[in-house]
Coordinates of C-alpha atoms in Angstrom, one line a residue:
Chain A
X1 CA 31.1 -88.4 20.7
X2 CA 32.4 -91.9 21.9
X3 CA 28.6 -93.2 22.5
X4 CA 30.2 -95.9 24.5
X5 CA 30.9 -92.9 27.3
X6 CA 28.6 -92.6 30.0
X7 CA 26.4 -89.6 30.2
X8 CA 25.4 -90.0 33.9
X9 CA 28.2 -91.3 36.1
X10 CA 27.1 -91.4 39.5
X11 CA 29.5 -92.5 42.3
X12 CA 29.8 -92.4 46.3
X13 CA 26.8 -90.8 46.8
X14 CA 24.9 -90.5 50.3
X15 CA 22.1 -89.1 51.7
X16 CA 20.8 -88.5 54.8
X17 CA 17.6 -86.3 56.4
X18 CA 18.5 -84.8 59.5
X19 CA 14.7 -84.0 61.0
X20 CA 14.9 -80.7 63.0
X21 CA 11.6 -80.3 64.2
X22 CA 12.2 -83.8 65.4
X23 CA 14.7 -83.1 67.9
X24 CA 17.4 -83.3 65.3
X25 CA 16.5 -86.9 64.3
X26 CA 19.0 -88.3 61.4
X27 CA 17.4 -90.6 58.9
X28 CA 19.5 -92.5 56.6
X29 CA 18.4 -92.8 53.5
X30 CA 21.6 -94.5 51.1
X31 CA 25.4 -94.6 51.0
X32 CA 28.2 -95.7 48.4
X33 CA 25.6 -95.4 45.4
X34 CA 27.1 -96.0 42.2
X35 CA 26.0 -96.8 39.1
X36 CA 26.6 -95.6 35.2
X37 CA 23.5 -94.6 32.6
X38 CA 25.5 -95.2 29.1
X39 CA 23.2 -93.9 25.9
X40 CA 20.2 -95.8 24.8
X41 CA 20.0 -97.6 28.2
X42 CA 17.1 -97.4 30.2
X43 CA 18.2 -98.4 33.9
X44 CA 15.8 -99.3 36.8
X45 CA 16.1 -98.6 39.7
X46 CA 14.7 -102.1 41.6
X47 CA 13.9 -102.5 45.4
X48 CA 11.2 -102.5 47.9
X49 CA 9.0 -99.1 48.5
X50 CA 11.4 -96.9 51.1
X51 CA 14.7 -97.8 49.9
X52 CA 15.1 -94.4 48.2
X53 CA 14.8 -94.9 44.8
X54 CA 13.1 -91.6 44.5
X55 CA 15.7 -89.5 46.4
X56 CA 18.4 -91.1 44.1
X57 CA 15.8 -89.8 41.1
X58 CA 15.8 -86.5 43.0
X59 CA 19.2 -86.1 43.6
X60 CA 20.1 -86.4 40.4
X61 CA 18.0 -83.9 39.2
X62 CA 19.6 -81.7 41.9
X63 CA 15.8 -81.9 43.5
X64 CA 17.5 -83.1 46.4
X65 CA 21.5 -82.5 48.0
X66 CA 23.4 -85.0 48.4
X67 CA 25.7 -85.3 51.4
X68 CA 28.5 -86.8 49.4
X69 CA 29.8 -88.5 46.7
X70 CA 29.2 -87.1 42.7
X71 CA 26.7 -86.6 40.3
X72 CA 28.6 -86.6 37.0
X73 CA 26.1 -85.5 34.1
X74 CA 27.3 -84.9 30.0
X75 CA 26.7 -81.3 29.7
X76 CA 24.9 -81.3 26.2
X77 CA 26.3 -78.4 25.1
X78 CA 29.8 -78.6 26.1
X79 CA 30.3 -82.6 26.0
X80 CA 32.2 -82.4 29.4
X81 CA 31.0 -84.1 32.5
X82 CA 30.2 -81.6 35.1
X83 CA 29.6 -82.5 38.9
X84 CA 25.7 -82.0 39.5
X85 CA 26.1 -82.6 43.2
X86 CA 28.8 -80.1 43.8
X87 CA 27.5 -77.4 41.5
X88 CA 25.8 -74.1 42.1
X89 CA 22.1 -73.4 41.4
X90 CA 23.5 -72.5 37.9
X91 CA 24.7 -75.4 36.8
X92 CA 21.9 -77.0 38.2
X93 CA 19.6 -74.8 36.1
X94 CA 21.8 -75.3 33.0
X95 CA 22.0 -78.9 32.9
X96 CA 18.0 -79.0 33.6
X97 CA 17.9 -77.0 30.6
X98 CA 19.7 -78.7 28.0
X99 CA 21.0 -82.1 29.5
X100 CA 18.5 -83.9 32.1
X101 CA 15.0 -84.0 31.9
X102 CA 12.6 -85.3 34.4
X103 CA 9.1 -86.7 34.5
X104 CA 7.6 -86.5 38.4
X105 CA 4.9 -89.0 39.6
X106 CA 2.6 -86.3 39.9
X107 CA 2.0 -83.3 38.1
X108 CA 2.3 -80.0 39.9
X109 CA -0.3 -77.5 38.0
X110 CA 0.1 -74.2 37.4
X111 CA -3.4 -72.2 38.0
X112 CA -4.6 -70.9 34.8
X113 CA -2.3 -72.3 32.6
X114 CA -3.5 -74.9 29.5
X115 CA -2.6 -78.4 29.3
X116 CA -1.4 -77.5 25.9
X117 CA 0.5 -74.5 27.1
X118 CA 2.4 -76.8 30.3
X119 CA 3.1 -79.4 27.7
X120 CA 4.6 -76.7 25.7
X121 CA 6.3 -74.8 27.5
X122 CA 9.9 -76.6 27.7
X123 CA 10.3 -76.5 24.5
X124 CA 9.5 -72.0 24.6
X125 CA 11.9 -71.8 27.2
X126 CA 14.7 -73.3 25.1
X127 CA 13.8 -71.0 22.4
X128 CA 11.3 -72.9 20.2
X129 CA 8.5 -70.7 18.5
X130 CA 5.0 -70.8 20.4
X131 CA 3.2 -71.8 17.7
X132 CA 5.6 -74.4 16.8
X133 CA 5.8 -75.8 20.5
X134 CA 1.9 -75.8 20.8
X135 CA 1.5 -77.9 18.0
X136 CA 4.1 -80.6 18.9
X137 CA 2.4 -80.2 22.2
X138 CA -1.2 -81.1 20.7
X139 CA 0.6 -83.8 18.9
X140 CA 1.5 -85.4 22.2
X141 CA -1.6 -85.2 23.9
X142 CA -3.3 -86.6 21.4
X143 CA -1.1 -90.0 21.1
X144 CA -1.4 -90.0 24.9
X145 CA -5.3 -89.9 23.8
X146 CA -6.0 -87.2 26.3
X147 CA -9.5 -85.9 24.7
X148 CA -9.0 -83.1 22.7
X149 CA -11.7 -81.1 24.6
X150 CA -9.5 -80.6 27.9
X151 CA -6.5 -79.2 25.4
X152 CA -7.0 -76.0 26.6
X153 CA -8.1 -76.2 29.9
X154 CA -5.9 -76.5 33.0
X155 CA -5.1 -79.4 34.2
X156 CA -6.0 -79.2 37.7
X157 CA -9.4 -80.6 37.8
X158 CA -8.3 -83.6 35.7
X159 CA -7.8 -86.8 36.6
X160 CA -5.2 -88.5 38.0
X161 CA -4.5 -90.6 34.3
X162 CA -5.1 -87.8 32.6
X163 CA -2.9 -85.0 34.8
X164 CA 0.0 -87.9 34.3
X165 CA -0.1 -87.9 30.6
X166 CA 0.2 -84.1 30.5
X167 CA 3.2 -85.0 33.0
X168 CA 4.2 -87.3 30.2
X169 CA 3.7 -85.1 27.0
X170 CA 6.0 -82.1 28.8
X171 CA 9.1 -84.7 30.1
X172 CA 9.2 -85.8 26.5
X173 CA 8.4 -83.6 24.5
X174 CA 12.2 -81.7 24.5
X175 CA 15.3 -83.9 23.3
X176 CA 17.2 -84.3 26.5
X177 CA 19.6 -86.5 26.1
X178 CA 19.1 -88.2 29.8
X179 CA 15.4 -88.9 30.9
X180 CA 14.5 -89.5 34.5
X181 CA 11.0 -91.5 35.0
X182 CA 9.5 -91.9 38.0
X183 CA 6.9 -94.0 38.0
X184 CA 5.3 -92.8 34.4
X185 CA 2.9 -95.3 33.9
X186 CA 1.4 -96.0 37.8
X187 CA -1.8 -94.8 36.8
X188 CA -2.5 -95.3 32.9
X189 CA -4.5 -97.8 31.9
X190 CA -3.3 -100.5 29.6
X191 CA -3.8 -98.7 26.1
X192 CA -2.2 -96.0 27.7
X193 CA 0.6 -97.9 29.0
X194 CA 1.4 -99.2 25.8
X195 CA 1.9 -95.8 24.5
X196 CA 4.2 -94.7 27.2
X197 CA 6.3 -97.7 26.1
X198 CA 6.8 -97.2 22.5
X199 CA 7.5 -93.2 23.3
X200 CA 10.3 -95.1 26.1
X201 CA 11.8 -97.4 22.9
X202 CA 11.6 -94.5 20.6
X203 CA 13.6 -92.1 23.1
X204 CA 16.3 -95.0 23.7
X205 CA 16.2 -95.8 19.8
X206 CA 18.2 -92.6 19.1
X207 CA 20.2 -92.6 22.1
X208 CA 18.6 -91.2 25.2
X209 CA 19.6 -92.4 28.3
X210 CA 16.9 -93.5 30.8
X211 CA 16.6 -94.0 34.8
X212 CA 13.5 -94.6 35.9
X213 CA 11.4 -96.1 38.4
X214 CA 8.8 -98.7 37.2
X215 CA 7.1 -100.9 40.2
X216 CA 4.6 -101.9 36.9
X217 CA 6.2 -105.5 35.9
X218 CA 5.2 -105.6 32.3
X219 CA 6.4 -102.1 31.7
X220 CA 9.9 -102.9 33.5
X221 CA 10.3 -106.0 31.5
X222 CA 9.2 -104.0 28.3
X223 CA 11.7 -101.3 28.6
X224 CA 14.6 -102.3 31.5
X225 CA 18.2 -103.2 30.2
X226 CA 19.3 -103.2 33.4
X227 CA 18.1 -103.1 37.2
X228 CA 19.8 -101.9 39.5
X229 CA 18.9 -103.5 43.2
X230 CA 18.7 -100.4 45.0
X231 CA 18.5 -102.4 48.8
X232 CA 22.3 -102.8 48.1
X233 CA 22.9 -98.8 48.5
X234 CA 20.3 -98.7 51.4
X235 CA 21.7 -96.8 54.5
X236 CA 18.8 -97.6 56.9
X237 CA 20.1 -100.6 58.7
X238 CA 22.9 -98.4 59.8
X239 CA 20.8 -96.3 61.9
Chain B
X1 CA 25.0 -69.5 30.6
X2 CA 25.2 -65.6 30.8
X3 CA 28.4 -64.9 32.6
X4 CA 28.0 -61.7 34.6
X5 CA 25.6 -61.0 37.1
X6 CA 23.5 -57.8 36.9
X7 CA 23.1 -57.5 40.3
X8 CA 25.4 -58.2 43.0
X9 CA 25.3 -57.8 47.0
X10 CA 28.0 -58.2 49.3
X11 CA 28.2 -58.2 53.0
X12 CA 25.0 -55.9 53.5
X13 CA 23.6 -54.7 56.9
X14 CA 21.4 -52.1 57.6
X15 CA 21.6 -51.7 61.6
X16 CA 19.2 -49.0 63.8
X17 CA 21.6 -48.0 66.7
X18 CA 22.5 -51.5 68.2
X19 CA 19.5 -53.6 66.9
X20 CA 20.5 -55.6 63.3
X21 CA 17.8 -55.3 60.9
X22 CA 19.9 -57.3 58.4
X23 CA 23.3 -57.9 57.9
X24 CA 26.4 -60.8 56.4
X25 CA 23.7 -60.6 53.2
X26 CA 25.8 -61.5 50.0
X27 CA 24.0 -62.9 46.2
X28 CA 23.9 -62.3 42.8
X29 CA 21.3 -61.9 40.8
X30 CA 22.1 -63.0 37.2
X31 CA 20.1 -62.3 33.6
X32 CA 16.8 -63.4 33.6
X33 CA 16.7 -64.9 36.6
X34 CA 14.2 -64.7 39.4
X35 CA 15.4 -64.6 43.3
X36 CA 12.8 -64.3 45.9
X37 CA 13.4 -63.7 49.6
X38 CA 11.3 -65.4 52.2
X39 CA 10.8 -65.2 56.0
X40 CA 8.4 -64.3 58.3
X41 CA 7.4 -60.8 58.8
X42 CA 10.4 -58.9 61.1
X43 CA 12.9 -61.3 59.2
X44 CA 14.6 -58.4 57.5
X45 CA 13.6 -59.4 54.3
X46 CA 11.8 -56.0 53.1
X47 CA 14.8 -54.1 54.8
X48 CA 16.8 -56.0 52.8
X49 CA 14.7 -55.3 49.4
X50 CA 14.9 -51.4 50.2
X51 CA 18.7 -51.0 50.5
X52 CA 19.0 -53.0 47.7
X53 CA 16.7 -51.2 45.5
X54 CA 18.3 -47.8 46.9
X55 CA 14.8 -46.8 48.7
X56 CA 16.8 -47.1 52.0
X57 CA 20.7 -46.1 52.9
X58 CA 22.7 -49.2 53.9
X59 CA 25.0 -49.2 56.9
X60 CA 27.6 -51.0 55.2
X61 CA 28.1 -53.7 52.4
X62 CA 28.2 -53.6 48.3
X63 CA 25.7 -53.6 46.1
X64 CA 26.4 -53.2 42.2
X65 CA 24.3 -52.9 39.3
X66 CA 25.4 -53.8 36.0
X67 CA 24.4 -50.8 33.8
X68 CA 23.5 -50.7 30.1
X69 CA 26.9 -50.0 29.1
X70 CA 28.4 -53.0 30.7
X71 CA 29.9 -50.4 34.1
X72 CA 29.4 -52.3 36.8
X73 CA 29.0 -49.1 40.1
X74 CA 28.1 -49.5 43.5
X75 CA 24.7 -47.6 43.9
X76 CA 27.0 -45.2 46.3
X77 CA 28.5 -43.9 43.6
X78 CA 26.3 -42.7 41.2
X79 CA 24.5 -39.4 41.2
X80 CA 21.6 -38.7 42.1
X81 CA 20.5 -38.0 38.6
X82 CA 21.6 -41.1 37.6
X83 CA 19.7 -43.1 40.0
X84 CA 17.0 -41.5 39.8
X85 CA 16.8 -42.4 36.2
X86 CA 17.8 -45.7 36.8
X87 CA 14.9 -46.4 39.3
X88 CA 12.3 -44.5 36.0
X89 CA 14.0 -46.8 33.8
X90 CA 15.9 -49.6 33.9
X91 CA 14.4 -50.5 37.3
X92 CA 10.7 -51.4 38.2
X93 CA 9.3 -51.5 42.1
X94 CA 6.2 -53.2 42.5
X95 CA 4.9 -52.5 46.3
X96 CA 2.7 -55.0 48.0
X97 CA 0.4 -52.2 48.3
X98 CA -0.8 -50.8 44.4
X99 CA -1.5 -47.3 46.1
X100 CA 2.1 -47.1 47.2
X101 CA 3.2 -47.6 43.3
X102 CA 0.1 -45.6 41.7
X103 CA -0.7 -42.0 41.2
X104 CA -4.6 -42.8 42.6
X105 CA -5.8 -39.7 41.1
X106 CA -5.2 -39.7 37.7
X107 CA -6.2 -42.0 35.2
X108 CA -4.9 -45.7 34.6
X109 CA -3.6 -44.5 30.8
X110 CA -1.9 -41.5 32.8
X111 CA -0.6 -44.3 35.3
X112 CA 1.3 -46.2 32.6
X113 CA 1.8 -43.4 29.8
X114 CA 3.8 -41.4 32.9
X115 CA 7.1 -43.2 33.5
X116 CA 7.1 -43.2 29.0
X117 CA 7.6 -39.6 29.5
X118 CA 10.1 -39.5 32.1
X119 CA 12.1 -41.7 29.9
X120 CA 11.2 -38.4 27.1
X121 CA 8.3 -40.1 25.0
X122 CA 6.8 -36.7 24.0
X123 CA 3.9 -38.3 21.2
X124 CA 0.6 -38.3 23.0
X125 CA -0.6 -40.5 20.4
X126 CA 1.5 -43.0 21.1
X127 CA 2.0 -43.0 24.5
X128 CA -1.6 -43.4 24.3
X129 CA -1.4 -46.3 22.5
X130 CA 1.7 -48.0 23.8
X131 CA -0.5 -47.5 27.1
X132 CA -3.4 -49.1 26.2
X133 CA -1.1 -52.1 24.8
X134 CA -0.2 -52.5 28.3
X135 CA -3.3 -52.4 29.2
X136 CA -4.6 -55.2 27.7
X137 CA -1.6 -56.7 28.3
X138 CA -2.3 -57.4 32.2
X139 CA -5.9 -57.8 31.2
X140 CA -7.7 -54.1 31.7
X141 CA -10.1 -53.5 29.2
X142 CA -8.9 -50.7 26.9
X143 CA -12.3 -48.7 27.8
X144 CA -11.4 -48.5 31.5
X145 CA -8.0 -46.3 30.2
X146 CA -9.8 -42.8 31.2
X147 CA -10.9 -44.2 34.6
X148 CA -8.6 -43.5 37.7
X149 CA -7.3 -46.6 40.1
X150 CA -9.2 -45.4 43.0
X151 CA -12.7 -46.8 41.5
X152 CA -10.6 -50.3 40.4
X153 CA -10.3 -53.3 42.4
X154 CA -7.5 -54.5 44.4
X155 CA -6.3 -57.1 41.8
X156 CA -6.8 -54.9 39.0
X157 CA -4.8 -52.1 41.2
X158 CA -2.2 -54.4 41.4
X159 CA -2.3 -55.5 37.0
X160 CA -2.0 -51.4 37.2
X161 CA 0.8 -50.9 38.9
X162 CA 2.4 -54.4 36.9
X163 CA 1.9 -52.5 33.8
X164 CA 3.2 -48.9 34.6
X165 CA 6.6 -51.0 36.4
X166 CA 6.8 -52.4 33.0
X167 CA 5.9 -49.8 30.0
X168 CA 10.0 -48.7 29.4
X169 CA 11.2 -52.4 29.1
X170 CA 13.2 -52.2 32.6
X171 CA 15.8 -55.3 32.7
X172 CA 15.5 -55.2 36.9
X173 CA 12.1 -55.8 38.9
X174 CA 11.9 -55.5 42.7
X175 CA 8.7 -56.9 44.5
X176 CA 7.6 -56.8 48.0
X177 CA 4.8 -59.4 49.0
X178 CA 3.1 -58.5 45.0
X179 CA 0.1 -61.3 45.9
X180 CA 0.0 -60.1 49.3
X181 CA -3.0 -58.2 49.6
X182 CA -5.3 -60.1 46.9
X183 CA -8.1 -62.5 47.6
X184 CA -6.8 -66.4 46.0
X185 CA -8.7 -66.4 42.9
X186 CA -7.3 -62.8 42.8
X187 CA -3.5 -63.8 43.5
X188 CA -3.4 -66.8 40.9
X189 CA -4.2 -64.1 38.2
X190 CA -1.8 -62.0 39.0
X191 CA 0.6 -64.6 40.0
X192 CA -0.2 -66.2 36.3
X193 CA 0.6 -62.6 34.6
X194 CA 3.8 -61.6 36.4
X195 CA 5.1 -65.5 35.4
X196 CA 4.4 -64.9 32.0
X197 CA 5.4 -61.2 31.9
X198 CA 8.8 -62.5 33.3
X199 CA 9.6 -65.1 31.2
X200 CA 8.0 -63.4 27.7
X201 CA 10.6 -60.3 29.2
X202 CA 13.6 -61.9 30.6
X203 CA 12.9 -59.8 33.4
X204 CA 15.4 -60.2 36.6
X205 CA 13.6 -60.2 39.6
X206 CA 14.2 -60.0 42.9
X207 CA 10.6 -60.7 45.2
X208 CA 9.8 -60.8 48.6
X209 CA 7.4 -62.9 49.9
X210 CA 6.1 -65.1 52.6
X211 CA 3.9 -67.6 50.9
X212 CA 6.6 -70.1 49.7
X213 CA 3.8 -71.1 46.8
X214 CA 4.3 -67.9 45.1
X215 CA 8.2 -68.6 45.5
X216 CA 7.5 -71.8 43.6
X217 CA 5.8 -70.7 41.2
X218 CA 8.1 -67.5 40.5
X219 CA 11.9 -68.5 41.3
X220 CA 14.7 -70.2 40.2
X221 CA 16.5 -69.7 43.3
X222 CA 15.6 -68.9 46.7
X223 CA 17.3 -67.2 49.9
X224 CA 15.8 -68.0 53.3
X225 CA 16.4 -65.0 55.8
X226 CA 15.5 -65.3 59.6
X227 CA 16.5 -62.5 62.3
X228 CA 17.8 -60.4 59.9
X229 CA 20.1 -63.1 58.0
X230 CA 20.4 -65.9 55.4
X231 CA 20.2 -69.0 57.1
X232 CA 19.7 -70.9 53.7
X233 CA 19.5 -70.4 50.0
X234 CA 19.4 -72.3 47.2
X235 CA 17.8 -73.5 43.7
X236 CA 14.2 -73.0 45.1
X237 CA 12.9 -76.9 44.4
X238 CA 15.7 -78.1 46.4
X239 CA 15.1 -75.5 49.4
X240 CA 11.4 -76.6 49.3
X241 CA 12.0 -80.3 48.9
X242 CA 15.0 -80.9 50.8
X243 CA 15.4 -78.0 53.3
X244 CA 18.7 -78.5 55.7
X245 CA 18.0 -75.2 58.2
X246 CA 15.9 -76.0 61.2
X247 CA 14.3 -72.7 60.5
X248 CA 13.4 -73.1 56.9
X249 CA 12.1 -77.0 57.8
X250 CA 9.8 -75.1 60.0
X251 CA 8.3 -72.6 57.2
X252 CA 7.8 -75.5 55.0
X253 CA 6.4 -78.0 57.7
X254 CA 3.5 -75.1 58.4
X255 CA 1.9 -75.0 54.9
X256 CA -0.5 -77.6 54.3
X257 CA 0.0 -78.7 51.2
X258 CA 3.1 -77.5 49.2

């Protein structure tokens, strides 16, 4: 593979909420974004709270639809580039899978299930064996420090630190080769922090290409190697 | 990606006289792959589950299942033998209510051990076993096996009539409202089971409900029926989080907390 080529080409992408309930009330949210994500670099999205980082995150995880433009993503298995923003839940599904991965600011827990067992599970689901996957998973959690005691119970009575570092563990634990952080670190403390930025250097050390959203300074300026000034795409002022 | 759909429905309606109950309903349903329906009750969503599943005669449309030997039929045309031994097979229905699904009368080994010998399991000792497997499986103690549904709870009515839907390995699941009926605690153990079931089986599903949580928690991908038709569908994160129809920004808007 040319590792010069991009492996998430975004281009004329816009996005708008149109608010129903609200009388049909059309909020502008970007326009014209366009930006590359080339392996090994970890791109920021930069910009004031509002000017839609997130939904950019979200609709390139196909978490949001866009209203135009395309979301051009490496398909890891068959190398091509393949339109994320035009494709069918499928796609979407395959490209999660294999291709994109995704860490959310907040964890959404599953009742009953273990934090060992959520951190695990990515890897079951692309065919690893249980065993294997709960073990790598117990690796993670413990260099994220999470006490070993809460391994197997579910995350939903944790705290907010902790519930993020399962978040963690699971987005990294697979090898997608494109990572998309938002927010990772917004409520770690500092040992913590410094964790999630070696696992960051590690991931871009053999290749991964990162977008993420960082509003912590140090861990921006740890791990950026480029921003990207998001107020340039933002649609609002147009309303 | 698997490349054929096992299930496939187009342009289905089911009308009584001049009133639509459903119609203009087309989707696949692909390998492994869990669809759920959602609306509010009167919708058309379990009208829409029972000519699919071939509990209730269509008005007009497709709908094809991909058989075991790769034949790909419309329902229609198979005989009656053969569906009904699709249905005791390859096909599962788990009813919202578990006395819909269950014999009530006989015992929860009989329950599961049943649709072994309608596929022509003749060993009592191992449907015995294989039943008790099961058991355990969606969490019944082994020793309840003798005891009949009518003196279990609801939720362990409903792990009953999970396991008895899934003793002959069927590759197709249909589910109306499963949670339904169950207290919470009750519904996130059953919820937990069937998600696990599903994946460790590759089941296809397709599930009814109203509570979008359950949808959540279950599906991959999501249609949104209102007045008898799909007003919206989609990979189920992106219908939640970003819903485009008025209607389905109205269902999500009236949960609390999603």
């Amino acid at each position: 593979m040319d590792t010069s080529a991009p492996l998430l080409d975004v281009s004329s992408v816009a996005k708008s909420f149109t608010m129903h309930l609200r009388g049909g009330l059309r909020l502008p949210v970007v326009a014209n974004v366009a930006f590359t994500v080339h392996p090994g670099e970890c791109v920021v999205l930069g910009g004031p709270s509002g000017v839609g980082k997130s939904s950019i995150l979200r609709m390139v995880y196909g978490n949001y639809a866009v209203d135009a433009g395309q979301i051009l993503v490496r398909d890891q298995t068959t190398q091509e580039m393949a339109d994320l923003a035009t494709g069918d839940p499928r796609l979407v599904l395959d490209l999660r899978q294999n291709s994109i991965g995704y860490v959310s600011q907040f964890l959404r827990a599953v009742p009953r299930v273990s934090a060992l067992d959520v951190v695990a599970e990515p890897l079951v689901t692309r065919g690893v064996e249980r065993n294997v996957a709960t073990s790598r998973a117990g690796e993670m959690l413990e260099r994220l420090n999470l006490p070993s005691a809460l391994f197997t119970l579910p995350p939903a009575t944790f705290s907010g630190g902790e519930k993020q570092r399962v978040n963690i563990a699971r987005g990294f634990i697979t090898d997608h080769p494109i990572l998309l952080l938002d927010e990772p670190t917004a409520s770690l403390d500092a040992a913590n922090r410094d964790v999630v930025v070696a696992m960051i250097k590690e991931k871009l050390g053999v290749g991964t290409a990162i977008l993420g959203i960082f509003h912590d300074i140090p861990v921006r300026e740890a791990v950026a190697t480029r921003i990207i000034d998001v107020s340039a795409f933002s649609a609002r002022e147009a309303a | 990606m698997s490349t054929q759909p096992i299930l496939s429905i187009r342009d289905l309606a089911r009308r009584y006289g001049a009133f639509v109950a459903c119609a203009n309903i087309s989707f696949d349903v692909w390998p492994g792959e869990v669809v759920a329906i959602v609306g509010e009750s009167g919708s058309g969503k379990t009208t829409l589950l029972n000519c699919i599943s071939g509990r209730m005669e269509r008005s007009s449309g497709e709908v094809r299942y991909r058989m075991r030997d790769g034949r790909f039929p419309d329902l229609q045309d198979l005989s009656e033998a053969e569906r009904r031994f699709l249905a005791r097979t390859d096909w599962g229905f788990v009813h919202q209510n578990p006395a819909d699904g269950l014999r009530m009368r006989v015992s929860a080994g009989a329950n599961v051990g049943e649709r072994l010998m309608a596929i022509g399991d003749r060993h009592y000792g191992n449907i015995r076993q294989t039943a008790a497997d099961w058991l355990e499986r969606v969490e019944i103690a082994a020793m309840r096996i003798d005891d009949k549904p009518v003196s279990f709870s609801g939720g362990m009515r409903q792990r009953l009539q999970i396991a008895r839907n899934l003793v002959t390995h069927p590759r197709l699941i249909f589910m109306d409202e499963p949670t339904g009926g169950l207290d919470v605690s009750v519904q996130a153990r059953v919820l937990d089971l069937l998600r696990m079931l599903v994946a460790d089986l590759g089941l296809s599903v397709v599930i009814v409900t109203h509570d979008l949580a359950v949808a959540r928690l279950l599906s991959q991908r999501m249609i949104v029926m209102k007045s008898g038709h799909v007003v919206e569908q989609g990979l189920t994160d992106r219908v939640l989080d970003d819903p485009r129809h008025p209607y389905t920004q109205l269902l999500v808007a009236s949960i609390p907390e999603n």
